[in-house]
CSV table of C-alpha atoms in Angstrom, one decimal:
chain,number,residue,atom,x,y,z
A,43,UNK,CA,3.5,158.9,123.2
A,44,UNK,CA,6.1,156.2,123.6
A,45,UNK,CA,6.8,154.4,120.4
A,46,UNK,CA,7.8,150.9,120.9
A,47,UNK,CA,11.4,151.2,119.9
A,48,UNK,CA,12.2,154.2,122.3
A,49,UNK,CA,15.4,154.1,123.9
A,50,UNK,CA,16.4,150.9,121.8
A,51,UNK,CA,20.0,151.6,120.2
A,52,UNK,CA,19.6,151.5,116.0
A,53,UNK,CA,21.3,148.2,115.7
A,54,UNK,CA,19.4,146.4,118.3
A,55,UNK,CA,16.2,147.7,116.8
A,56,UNK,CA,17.3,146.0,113.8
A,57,UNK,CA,18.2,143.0,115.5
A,58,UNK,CA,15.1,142.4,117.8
A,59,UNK,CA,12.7,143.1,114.3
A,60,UNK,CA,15.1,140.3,112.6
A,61,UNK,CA,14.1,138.1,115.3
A,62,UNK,CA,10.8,138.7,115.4
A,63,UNK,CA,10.1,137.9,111.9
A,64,UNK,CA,12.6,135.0,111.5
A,65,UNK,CA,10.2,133.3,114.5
A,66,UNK,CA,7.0,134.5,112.6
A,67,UNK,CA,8.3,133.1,109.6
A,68,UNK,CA,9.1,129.4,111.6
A,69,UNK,CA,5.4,129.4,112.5
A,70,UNK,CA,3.8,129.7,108.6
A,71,UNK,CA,6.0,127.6,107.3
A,72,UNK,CA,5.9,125.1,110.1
A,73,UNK,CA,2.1,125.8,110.0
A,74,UNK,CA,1.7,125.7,105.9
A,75,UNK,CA,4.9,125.1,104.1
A,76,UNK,CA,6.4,127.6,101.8
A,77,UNK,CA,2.7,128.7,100.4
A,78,UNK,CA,2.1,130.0,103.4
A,79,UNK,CA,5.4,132.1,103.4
A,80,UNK,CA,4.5,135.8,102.0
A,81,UNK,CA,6.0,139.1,103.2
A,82,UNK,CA,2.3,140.1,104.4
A,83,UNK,CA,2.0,137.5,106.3
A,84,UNK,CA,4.9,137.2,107.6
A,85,UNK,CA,4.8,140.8,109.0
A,86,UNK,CA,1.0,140.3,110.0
A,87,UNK,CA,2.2,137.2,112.3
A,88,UNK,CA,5.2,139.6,113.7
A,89,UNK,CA,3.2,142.3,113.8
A,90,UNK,CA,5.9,144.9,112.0
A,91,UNK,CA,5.7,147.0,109.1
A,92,UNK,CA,6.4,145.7,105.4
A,93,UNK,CA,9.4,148.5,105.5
A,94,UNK,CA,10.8,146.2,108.5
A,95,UNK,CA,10.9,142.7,106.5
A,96,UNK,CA,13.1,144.8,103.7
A,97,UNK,CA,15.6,146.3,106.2
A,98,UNK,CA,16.0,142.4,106.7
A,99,UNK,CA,15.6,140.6,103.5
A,100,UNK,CA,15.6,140.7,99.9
A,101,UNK,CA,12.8,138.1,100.0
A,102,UNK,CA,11.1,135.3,101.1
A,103,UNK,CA,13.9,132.7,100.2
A,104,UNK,CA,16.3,134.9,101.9
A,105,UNK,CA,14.0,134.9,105.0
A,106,UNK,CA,13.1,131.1,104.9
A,107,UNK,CA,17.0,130.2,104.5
A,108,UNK,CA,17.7,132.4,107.9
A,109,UNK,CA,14.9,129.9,109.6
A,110,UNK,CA,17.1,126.7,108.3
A,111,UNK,CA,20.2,128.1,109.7
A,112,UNK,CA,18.6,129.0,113.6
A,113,UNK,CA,16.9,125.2,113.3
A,114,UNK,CA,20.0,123.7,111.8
A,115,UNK,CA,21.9,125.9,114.5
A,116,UNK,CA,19.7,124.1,117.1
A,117,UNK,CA,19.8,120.4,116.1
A,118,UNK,CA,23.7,120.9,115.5
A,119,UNK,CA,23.8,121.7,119.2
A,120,UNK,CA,21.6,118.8,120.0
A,121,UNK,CA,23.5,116.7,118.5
A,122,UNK,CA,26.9,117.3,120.0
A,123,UNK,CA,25.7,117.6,123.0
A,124,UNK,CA,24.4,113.6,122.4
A,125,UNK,CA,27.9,112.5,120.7
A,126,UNK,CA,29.9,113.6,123.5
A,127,UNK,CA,27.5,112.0,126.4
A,128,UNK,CA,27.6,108.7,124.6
A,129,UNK,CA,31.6,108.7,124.6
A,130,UNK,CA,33.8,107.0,122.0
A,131,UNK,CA,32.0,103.9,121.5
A,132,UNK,CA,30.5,104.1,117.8
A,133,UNK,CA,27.4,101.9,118.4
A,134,UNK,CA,26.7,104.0,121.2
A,135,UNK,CA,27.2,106.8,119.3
A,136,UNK,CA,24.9,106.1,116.7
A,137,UNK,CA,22.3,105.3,118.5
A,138,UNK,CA,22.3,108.9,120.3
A,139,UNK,CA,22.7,110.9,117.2
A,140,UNK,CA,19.9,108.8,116.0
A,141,UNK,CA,17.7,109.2,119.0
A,142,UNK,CA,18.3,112.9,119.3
A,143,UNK,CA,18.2,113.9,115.8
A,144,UNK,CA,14.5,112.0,115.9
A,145,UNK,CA,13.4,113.5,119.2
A,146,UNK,CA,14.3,116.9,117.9
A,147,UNK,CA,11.8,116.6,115.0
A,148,UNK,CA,9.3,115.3,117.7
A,149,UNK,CA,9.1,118.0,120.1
A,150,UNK,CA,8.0,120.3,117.6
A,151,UNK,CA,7.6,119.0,114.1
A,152,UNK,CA,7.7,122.3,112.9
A,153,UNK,CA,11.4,121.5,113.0
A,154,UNK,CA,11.2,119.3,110.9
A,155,UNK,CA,9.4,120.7,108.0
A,156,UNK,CA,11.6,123.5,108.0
A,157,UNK,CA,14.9,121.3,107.7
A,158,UNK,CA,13.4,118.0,105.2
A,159,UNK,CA,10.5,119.3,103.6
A,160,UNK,CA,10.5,120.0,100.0
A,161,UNK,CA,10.7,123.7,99.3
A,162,UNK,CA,11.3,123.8,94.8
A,163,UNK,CA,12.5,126.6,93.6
A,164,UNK,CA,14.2,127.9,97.2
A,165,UNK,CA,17.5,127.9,95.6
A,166,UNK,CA,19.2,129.0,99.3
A,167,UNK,CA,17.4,126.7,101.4
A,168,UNK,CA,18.3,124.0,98.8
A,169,UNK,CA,22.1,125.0,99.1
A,170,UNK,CA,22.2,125.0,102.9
A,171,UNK,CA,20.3,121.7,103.0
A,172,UNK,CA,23.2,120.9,100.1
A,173,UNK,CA,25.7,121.9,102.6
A,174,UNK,CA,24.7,120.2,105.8
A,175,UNK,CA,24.5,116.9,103.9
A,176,UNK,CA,27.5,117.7,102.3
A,177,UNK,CA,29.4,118.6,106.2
A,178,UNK,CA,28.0,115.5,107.4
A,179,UNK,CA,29.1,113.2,104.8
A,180,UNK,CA,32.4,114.8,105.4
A,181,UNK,CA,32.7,114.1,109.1
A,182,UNK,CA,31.9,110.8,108.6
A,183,UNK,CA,34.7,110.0,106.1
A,184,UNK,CA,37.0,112.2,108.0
A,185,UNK,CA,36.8,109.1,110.7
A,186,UNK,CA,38.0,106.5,108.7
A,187,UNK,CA,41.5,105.3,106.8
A,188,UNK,CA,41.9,108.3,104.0
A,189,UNK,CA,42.2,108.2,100.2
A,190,UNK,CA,39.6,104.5,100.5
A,191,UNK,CA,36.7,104.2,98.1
A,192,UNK,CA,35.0,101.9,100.8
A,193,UNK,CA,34.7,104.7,103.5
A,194,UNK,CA,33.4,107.2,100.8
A,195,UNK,CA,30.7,104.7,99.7
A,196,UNK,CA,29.5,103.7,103.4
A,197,UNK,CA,29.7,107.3,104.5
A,198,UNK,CA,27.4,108.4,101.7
A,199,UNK,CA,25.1,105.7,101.8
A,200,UNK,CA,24.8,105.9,106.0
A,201,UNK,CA,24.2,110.0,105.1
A,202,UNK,CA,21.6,109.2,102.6
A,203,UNK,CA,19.9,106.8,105.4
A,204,UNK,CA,20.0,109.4,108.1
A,205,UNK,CA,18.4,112.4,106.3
A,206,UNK,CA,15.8,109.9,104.5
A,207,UNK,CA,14.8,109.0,108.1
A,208,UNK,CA,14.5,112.0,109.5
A,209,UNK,CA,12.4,113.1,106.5
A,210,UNK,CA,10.0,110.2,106.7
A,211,UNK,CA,9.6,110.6,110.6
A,212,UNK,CA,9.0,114.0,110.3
A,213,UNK,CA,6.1,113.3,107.3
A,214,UNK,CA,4.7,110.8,110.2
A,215,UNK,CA,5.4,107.9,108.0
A,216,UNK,CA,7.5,105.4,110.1
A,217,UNK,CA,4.9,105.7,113.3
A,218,UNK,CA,5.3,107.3,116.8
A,219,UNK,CA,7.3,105.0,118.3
A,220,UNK,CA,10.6,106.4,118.4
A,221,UNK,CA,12.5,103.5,120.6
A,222,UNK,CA,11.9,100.6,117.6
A,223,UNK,CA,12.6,103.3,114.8
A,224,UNK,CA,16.3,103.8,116.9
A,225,UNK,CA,16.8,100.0,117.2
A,226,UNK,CA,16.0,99.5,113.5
A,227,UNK,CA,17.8,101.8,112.5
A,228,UNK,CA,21.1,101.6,114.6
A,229,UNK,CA,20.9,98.2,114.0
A,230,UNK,CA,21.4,98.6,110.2
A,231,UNK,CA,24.0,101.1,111.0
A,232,UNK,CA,25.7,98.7,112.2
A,233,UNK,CA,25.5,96.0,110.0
A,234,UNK,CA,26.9,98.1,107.8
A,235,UNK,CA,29.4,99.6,109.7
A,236,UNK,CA,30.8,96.0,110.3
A,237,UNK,CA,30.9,95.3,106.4
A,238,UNK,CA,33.2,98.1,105.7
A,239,UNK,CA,35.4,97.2,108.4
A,240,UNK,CA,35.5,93.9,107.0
A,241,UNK,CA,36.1,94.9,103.7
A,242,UNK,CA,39.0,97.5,104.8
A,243,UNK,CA,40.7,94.7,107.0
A,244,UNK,CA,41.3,92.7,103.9
């Protein structure tokens, strides 16, 4: 009888079954949240072995941090994909990172569960999310005059905005209409954009 892995070399084996329970794994917890998250489960849904999860992961944490990085991996994409269409203008450039990063969560809101949800006690999901925040506060900073306290402050607060949005539009909180939610919220970009220029031309 032919098993299902005939003729698959080792490694890709390992692969594909990696796959398979990394997408199982973005369905609970899209689905439930972290309760929902066990190794049984997560093997029923990708219909492998327990032996298979361990070949993979340590645990669940481990598992549930490899479903941040594909999602993150996908709205990263999205993103400069959007930042380079809108071109150097940084209005215009807000307003598509805003858009996008919005419109992500909304085709499948699984999304965003997976990257703003609150998952206590995940101590490697809460150092990538730790990380991302920490990349994009970075970039943002890394666009304005060095060594001044007033880009520092306006690209943490705008980082604090962004990731706070996306987490209350993913919870469903600021409605379904995701043209007014960009205006708003570009709009206060803005505005605060112009005040630290102001403040740095001084």
């Amino acid at each position: 009888m032919t098993t299902r892995w005939a003729g698959v070399p080792a490694s890709r084996r390992r692969d594909e079954r990696r796959d398979m329970l990394v997408r199982a794994a973005f369905v609970l917890f899209g689905a439930e949240g972290e309760a929902g998250l066990s190794v049984r489960a997560v093997c029923r849904e990708a219909e492998l072995h327990t032996r298979y999860f361990y070949e993979n992961f340590a645990d669940t944490g481990e598992l549930l941090a490899a479903v941040y990085d594909r999602q993150a991996e996908a709205l990263g994409d999205v993103l400069a994909r959007a930042l380079e269409e809108a071109g150097p203008d940084a209005e215009a450039r807000t307003r598509a990172g805003v858009r996008d990063v919005l419109r992500f969560i909304s085709d499948d809101p699984r999304r965003g569960r997976v990257l703003f949800a609150e998952a206590p006690g995940n101590d490697a999901l809460a150092a990538r999310r730790r990380a991302a925040e920490t990349a994009l506060l970075d970039g943002l900073v890394a666009m304005g005059p060095r060594d001044d306290p007033t880009v520092l402050i306006a690209a943490t607060m705008f980082t604090g905005a962004m990731i706070e949005l996306a987490r209350q539009w993913a919870d469903g909180r600021l409605g379904d209409d995701l043209d007014t939610v960009v205006d708003a919220a570009v709009e206060l970009a803005t505005a605060l954009h112009a005040k630290a220029a102001e403040r740095l031309a001084r």
